[in-house]
Coordinates of C-alpha atoms and ligand atoms in Angstrom, one line a residue:
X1 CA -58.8 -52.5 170.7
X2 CA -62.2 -52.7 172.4
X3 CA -65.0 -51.0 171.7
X4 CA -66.1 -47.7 173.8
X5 CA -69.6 -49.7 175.1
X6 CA -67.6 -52.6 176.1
X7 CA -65.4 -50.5 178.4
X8 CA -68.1 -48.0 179.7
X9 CA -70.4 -51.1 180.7
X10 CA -66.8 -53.0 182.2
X11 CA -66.8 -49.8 184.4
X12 CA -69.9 -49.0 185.3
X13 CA -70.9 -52.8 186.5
X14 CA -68.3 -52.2 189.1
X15 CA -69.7 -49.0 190.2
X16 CA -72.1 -48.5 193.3
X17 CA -74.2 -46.0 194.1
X18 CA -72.6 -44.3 197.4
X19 CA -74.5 -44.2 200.4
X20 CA -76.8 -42.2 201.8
X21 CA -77.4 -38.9 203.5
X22 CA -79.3 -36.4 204.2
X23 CA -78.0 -32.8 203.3
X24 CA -79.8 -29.2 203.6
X25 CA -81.6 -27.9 200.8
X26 CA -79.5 -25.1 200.1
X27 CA -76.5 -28.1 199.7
X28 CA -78.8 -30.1 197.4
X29 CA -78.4 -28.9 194.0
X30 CA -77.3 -32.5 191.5
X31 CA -78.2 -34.5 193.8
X32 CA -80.4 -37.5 193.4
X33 CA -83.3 -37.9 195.5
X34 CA -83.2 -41.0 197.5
X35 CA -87.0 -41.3 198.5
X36 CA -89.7 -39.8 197.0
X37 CA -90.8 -36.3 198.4
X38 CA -94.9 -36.3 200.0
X39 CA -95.8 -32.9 200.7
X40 CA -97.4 -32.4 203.6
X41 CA -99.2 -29.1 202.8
X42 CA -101.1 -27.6 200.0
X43 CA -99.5 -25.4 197.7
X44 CA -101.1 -22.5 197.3
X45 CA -102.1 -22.7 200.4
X46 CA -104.8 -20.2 200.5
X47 CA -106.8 -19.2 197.3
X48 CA -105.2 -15.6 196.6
X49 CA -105.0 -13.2 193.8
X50 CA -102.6 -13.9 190.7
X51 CA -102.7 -9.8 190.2
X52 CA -103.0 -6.5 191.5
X53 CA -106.5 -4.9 191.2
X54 CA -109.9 -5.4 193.0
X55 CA -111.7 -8.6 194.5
X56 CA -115.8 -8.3 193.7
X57 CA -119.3 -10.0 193.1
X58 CA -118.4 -10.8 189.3
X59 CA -122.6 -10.2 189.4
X60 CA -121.5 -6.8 189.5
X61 CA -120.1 -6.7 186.7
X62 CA -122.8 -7.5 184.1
X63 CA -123.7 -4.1 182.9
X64 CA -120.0 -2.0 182.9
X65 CA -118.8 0.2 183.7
X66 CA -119.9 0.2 186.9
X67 CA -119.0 2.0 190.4
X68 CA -118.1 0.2 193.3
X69 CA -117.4 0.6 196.9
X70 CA -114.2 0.5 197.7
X71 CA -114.3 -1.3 201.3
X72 CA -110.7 -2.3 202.2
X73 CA -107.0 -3.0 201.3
X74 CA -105.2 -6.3 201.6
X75 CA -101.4 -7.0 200.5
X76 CA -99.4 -10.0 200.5
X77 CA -99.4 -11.7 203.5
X78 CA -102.4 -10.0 205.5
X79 CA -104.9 -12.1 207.6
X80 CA -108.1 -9.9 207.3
X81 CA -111.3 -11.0 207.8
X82 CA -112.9 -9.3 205.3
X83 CA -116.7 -9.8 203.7
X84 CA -117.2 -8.5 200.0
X85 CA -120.6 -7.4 199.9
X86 CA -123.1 -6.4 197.5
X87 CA -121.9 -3.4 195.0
X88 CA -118.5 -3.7 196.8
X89 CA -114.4 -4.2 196.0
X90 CA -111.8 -4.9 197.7
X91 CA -108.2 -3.6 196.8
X92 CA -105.7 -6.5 196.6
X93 CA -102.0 -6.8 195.9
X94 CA -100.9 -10.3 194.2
X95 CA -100.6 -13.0 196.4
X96 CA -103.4 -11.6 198.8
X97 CA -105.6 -13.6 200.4
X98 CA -109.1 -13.7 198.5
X99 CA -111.8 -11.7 200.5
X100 CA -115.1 -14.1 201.6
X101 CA -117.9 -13.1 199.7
X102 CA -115.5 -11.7 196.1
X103 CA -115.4 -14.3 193.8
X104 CA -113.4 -12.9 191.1
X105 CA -110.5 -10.3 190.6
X106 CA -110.3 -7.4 188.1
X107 CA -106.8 -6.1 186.7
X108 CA -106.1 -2.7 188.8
X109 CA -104.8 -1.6 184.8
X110 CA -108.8 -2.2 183.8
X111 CA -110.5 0.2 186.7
X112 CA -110.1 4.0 187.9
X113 CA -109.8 4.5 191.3
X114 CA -112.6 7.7 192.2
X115 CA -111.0 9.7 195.3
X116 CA -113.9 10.9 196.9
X117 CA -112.7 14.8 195.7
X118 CA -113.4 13.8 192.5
X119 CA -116.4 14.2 190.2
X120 CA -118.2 11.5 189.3
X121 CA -118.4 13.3 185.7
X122 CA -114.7 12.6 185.5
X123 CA -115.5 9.3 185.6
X124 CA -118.2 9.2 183.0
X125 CA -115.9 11.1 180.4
X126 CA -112.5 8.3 180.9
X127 CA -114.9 5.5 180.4
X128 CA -117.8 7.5 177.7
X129 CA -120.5 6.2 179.1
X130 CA -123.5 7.4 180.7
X131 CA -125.0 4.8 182.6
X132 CA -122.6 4.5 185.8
X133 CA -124.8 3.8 188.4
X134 CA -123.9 3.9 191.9
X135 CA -124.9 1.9 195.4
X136 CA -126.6 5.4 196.8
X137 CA -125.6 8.8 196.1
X138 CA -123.9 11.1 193.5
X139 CA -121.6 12.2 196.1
X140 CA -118.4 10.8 195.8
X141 CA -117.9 10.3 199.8
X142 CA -115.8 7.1 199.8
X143 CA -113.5 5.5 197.7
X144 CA -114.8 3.9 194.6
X145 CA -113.7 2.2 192.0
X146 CA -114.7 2.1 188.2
X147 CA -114.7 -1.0 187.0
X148 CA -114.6 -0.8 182.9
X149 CA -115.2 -4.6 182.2
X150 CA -117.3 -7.6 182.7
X151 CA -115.6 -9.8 184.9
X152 CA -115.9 -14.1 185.1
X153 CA -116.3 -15.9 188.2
X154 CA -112.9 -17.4 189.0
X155 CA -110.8 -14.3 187.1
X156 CA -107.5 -14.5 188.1
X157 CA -108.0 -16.5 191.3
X158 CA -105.1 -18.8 192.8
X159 CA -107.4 -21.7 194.0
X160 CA -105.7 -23.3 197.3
X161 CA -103.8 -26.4 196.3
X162 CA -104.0 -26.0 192.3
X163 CA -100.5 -26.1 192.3
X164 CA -99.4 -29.1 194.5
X165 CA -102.4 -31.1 196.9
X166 CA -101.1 -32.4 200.8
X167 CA -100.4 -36.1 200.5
X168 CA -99.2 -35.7 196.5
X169 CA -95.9 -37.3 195.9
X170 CA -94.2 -34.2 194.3
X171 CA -90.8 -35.6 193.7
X172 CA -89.9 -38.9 192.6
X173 CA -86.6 -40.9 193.9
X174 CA -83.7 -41.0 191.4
X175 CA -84.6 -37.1 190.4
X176 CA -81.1 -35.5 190.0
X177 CA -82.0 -32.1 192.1
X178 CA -82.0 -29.0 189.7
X179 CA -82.9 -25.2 190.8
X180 CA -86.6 -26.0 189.9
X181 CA -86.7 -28.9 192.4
X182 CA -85.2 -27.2 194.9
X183 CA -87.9 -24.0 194.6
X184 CA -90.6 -27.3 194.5
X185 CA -88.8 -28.3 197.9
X186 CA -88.9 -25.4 199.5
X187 CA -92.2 -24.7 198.7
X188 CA -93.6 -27.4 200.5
X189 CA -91.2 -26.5 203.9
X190 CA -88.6 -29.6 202.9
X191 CA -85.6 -28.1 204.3
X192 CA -83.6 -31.0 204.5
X193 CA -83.6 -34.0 201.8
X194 CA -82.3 -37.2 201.7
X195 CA -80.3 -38.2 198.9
X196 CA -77.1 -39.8 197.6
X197 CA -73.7 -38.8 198.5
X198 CA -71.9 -35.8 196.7
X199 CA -69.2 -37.9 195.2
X200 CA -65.4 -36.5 196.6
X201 CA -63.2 -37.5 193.2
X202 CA -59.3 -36.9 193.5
X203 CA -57.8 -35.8 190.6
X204 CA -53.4 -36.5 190.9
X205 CA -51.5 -35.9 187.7
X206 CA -48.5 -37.9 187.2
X207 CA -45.0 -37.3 185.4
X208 CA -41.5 -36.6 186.3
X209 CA -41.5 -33.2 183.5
X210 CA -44.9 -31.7 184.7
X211 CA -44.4 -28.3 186.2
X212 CA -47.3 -26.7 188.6
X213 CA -45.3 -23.6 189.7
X214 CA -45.0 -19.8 188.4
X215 CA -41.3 -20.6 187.3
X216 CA -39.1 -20.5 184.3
X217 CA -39.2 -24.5 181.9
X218 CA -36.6 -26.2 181.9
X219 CA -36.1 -28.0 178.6
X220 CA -38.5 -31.3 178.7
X221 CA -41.0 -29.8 181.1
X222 CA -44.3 -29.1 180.4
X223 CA -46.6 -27.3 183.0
X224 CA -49.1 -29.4 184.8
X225 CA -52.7 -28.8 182.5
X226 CA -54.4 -32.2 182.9
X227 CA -55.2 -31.4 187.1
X228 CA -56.8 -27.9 186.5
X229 CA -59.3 -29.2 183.3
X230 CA -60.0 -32.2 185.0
X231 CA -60.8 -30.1 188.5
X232 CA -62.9 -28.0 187.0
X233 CA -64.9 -31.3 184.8
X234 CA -65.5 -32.7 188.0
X235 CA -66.9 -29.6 189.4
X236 CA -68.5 -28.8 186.3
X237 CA -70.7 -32.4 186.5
X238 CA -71.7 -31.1 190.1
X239 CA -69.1 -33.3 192.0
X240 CA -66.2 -32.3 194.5
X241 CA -63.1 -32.1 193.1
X242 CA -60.0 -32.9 195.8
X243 CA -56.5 -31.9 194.4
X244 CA -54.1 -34.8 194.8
X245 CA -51.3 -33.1 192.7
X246 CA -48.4 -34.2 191.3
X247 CA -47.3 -37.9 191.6
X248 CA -43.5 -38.5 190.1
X249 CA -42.7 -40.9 188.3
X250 CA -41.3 -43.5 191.4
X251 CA -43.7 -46.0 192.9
X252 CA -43.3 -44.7 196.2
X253 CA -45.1 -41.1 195.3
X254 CA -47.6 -42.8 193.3
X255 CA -48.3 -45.2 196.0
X256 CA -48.5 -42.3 199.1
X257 CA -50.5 -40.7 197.0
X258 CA -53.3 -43.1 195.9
X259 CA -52.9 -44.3 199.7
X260 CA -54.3 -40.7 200.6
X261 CA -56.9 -40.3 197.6
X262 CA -58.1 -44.1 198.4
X263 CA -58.7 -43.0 202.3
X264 CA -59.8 -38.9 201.5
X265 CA -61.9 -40.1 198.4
X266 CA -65.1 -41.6 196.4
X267 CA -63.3 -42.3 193.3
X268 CA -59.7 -41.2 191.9
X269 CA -58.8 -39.7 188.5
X270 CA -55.3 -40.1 187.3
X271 CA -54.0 -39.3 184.4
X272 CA -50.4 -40.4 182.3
X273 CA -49.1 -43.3 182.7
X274 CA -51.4 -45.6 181.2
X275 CA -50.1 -45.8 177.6
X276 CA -48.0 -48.6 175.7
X277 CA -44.9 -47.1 176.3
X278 CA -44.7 -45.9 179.8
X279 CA -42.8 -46.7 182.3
X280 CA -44.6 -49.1 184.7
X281 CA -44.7 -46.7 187.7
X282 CA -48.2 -46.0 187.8
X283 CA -49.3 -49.5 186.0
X284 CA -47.2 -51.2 188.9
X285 CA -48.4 -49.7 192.0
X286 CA -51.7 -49.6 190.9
X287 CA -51.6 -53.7 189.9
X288 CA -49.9 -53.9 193.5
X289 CA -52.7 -52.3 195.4
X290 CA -55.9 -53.0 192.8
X291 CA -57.6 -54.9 190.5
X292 CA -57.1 -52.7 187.4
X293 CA -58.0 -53.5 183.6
X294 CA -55.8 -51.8 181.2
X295 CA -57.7 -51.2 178.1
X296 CA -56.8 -49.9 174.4
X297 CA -60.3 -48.8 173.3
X298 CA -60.9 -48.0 169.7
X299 CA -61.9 -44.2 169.7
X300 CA -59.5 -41.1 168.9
X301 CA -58.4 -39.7 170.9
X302 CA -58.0 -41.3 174.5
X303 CA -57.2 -44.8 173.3
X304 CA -55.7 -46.0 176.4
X305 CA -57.6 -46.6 179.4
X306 CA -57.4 -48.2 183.0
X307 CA -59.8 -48.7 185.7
X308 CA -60.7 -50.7 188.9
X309 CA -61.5 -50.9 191.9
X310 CA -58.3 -50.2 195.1
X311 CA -59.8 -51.0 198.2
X312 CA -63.4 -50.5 196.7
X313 CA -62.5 -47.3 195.4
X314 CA -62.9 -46.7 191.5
X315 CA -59.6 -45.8 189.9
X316 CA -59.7 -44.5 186.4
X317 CA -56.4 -44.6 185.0
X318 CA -57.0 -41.6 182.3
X319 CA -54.4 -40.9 179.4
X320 CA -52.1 -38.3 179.9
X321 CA -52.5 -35.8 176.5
X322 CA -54.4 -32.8 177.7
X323 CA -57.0 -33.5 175.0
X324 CA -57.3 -37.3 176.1
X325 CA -57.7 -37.4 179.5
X326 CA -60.7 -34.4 179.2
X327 CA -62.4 -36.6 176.0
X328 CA -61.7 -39.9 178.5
X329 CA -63.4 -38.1 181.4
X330 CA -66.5 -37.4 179.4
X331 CA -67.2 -40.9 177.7
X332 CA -66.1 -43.1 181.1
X333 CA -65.5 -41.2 184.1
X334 CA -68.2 -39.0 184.2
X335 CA -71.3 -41.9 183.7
X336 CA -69.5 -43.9 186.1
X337 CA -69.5 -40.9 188.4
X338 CA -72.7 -39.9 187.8
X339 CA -73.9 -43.5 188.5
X340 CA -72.0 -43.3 192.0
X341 CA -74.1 -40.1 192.7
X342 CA -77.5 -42.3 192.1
X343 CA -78.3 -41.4 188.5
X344 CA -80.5 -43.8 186.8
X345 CA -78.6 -45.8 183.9
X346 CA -80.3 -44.0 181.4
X347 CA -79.3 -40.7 183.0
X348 CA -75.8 -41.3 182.5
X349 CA -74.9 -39.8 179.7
X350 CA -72.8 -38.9 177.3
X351 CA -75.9 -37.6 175.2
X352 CA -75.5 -36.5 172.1
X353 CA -77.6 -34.3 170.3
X354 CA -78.0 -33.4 166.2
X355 CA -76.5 -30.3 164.1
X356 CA -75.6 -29.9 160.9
X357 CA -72.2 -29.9 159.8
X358 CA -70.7 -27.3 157.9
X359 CA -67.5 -29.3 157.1
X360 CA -66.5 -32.6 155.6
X361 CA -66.2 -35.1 158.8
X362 CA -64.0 -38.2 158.3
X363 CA -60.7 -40.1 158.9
X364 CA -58.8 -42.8 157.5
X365 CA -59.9 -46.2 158.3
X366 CA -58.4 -46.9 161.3
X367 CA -60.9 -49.0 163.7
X368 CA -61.9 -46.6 165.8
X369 CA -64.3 -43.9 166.5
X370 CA -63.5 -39.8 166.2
X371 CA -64.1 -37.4 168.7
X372 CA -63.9 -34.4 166.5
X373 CA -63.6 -30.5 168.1
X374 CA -66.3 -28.6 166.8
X375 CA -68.2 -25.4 167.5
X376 CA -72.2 -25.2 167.8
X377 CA -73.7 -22.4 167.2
X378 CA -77.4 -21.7 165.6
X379 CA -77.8 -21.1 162.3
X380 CA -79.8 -18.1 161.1
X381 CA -82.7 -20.5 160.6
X382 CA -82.2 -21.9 164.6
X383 CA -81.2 -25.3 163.3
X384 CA -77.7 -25.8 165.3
X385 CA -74.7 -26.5 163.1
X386 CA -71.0 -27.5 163.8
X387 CA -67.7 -26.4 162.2
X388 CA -64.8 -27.8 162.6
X389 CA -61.8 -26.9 164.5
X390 CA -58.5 -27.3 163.1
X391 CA -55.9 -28.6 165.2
X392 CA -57.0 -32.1 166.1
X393 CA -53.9 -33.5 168.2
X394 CA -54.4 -34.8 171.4
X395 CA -51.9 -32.5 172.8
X396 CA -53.8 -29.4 170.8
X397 CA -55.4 -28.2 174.4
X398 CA -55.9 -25.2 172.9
X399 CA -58.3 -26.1 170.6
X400 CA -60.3 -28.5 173.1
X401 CA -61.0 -25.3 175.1
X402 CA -62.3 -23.5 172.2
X403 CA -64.7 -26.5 170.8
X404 CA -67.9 -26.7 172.8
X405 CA -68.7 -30.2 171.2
X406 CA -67.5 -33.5 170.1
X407 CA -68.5 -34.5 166.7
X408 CA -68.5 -38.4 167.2
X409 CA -67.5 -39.6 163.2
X410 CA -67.7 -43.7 163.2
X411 CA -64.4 -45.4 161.5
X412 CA -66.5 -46.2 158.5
X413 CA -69.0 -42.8 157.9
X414 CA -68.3 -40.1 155.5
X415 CA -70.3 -36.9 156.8
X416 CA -70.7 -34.0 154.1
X417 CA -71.2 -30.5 154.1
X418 CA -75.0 -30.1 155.0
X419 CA -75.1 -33.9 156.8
X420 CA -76.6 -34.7 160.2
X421 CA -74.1 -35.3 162.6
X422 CA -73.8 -36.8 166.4
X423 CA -72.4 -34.4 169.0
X424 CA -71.7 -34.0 172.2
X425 CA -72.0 -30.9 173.5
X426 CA -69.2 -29.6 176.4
X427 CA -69.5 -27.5 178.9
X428 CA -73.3 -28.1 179.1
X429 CA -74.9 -29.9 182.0
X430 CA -77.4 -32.2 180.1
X431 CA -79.3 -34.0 182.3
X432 CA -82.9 -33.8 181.6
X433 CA -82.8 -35.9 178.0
X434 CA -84.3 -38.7 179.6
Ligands
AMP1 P1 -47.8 -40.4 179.6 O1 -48.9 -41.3 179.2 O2 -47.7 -40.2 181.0 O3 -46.6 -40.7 178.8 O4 -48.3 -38.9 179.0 C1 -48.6 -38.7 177.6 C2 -48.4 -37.3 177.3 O5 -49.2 -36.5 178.1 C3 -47.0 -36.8 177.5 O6 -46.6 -35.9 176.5 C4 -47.0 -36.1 178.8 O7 -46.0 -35.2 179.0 C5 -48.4 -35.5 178.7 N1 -48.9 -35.3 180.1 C6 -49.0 -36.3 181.0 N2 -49.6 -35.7 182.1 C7 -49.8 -34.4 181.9 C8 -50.4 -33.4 182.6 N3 -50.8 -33.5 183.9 N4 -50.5 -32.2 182.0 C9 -50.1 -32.0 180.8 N5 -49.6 -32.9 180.0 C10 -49.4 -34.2 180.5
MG2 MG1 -46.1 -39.8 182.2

């Protein structure tokens, strides 16, 4: 047996980043930046109101309350031209463009708008005060506006470029593209980015008794579960999944159908076929066609391993237990995949993170390293902690779909109720640790 590192760095020193291209945005999400991004405008790009209320003189706001003129409107997206004078306020909706002259905007929740019906005694009662003074007249015969609070210069004003400056690199290369990035993107008017390759993975399953069809067993079938969990992993990780199905166990299926994956594909998942015992079907086309290393690597469970290169394309040669070929996938396909999408090598996972275990975690010494089922959740006092999940075979599929972690338990470590465990969480997309 070999250790897990030695096989993932066996695999991923073959692997490649794929090439190039340049996608739309709206194509972009996981996908790793190939250049850096420069934006060529300034984000905001006008200095503009973070809320609704009025633009003014903050000057005018010394002694409050305080009447003032209410000159204009501006929403969103207006281009007025307006001056904000002397004892003056302009209405202004969030994200409007800051009047010349204002310098300063107050919350619409801290004024009272004056219709010119009402009485300026009105006014004096909401805000107990006597000492509202006014531009001219008593007469209420425009708008105004009482303005209950001192304002600062620079209240709640969007300054042009605060957020992102023309000429700023905004994204660096090798940034895996998440929803943030592609807001930041479009931001800036980058409609179309230039990144690696999505990577195409064929998934084939393989097996003379696997069943994919809505009809009755026959005694020593078993239905076909290894395609749909390892589909929906390689979705999952932000990859396209391409449904090879079912090889037989003959070399000519397994050989016309690698053939198609090798010319359709970026990489090929198989699974069966790689224990000990097998029949050489899969092991002999794939020696025919490739260089492939066959691997017994000392973690429980997915113990058996292949992978190489056929034609250039990566072949990973998973186990065939339901449980195995989805732990497999996590600890050696998906780095290697991510590595072929452009991640950087500490980007490729798996991560682990911390909880605390609720259950006594350990295993006879047998050499290798457990990938324990367990289910996070947070404790009462937010600290995360993991329980166990009984029913631990590697054909116990079941129980794989219900864990959403992987306790990793070394051959050697004893972890008690209350002990600090490694896990790796499932189901979770987890780039961003580094
Ligand atoms: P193998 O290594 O091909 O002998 O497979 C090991 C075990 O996994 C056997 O019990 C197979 O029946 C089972 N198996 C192989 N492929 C699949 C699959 N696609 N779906 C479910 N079980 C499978
Ligand atoms: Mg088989």
């Amino acid at each position: 047996m070999i250790p897990l590192s030695e096989a993932q760095s066996y695999v991923l020193k073959q692997i490649e980043p794929l090439p190039r291209t340049v996608v739309p945005l709206k194509n972009a999400l996981g996908l790793v930046l190939t250049e850096s991004v420069v934006s060529t405008e300034t984000i905001p790009p006008f200095t503009n109101t973070a809320v609704d209320g009025y633009a003014l003189r903050s000057i005018d706001t010394v002694n409050t309350p305080v009447t003032l003129n209410v000159v204009e409107t501006i929403s969103a997206g207006d281009d007025k031209n307006i001056n904000v004078g002397p004892n003056e306020a302009v209405r202004i909706m969030t994200g409007a463009v800051m009047p010349a002259g204002a310098d300063a905007v107050i919350m619409v929740e801290n004024t009272r708008l004056l219709k010119p019906a009402d009485s300026l005694e009105s006014a004096l009662t909401e805000f107990n005060s006597t000492t509202i003074s006014t531009s001219t007249s008593n007469q209420l015969d425009l708008e105004r506006v009482v303005i209950s609070r001192t304002v600062q210069p620079g209240d709640h004003i969007r300054h042009a470029g605060d957020d992102i400056s023309a000429g700023q690199i905004v994204l660096q290369a090798g940034t895996p593209l998440q929803p943030g990035h592609l807001g930041v993107l479009a931001s800036i008017g980058c409609y179309q980015v230039a990144t690696y390759r999505r990577p195409r993975v064929g998934v084939m399953s393989t097996g003379d008794e696997l069943v994919d069809e809505p009809i009755r067993l026959q005694r020593g079938q078993i239905r076909d579960s290894n395609r749909n969990s390892l589909l929906g992993l390689v979705d999952q990780a932000g990859f396209i999944g391409v449904d090879l199905g079912i090889a037989r166990d003959n070399e000519d299926d397994i050989k016309s159908v690698l053939q198609y994956a090798i010319n359709e594909c970026d990489a090929v998942l198989s699974s069966g076929g790689v224990s000990m015992g097998d029949y050489d079907y899969v092991k002999t086309v794939l020696e025919q066609l490739g260089e492939m290393r066959w691997m017994q690597i000392a973690i429980k469970p997915a113990k058996p391993f292949a992978f190489g290169l056929v034609q250039g394309i990566p072949v990973f040669g998973l186990p065939g237990n339901p449980v195995s070929s989805m732990v497999s996938f996590e600890l050696l396909a998906k780095p290697a995949l991510r590595a072929m999408a452009g991640y950087d090598a500490d980007a490729l996972g798996p991560f682990t993170i911390r909880a605390v275990s609720q259950n006594t975690l350990s295993h006879p010494r047998d050499g290798k390293t457990h990938y324990i089922r367990v289910f996070t959740k947070h404790s009462e006092q937010g600290t995360l902690q993991v329980a166990r999940i009984d029913g631990q075979g590697s054909h116990q599929l079941a129980t794989m779909a219900q864990a959403n972690g992987l306790a990793v338990v070394q051959d050697n470590l004893v972890i008690n109720p209350g002990d600090v465990v490694d896990v790796i969480p499932l189901n979770v997309f987890m780039n961003g640790f580094t």
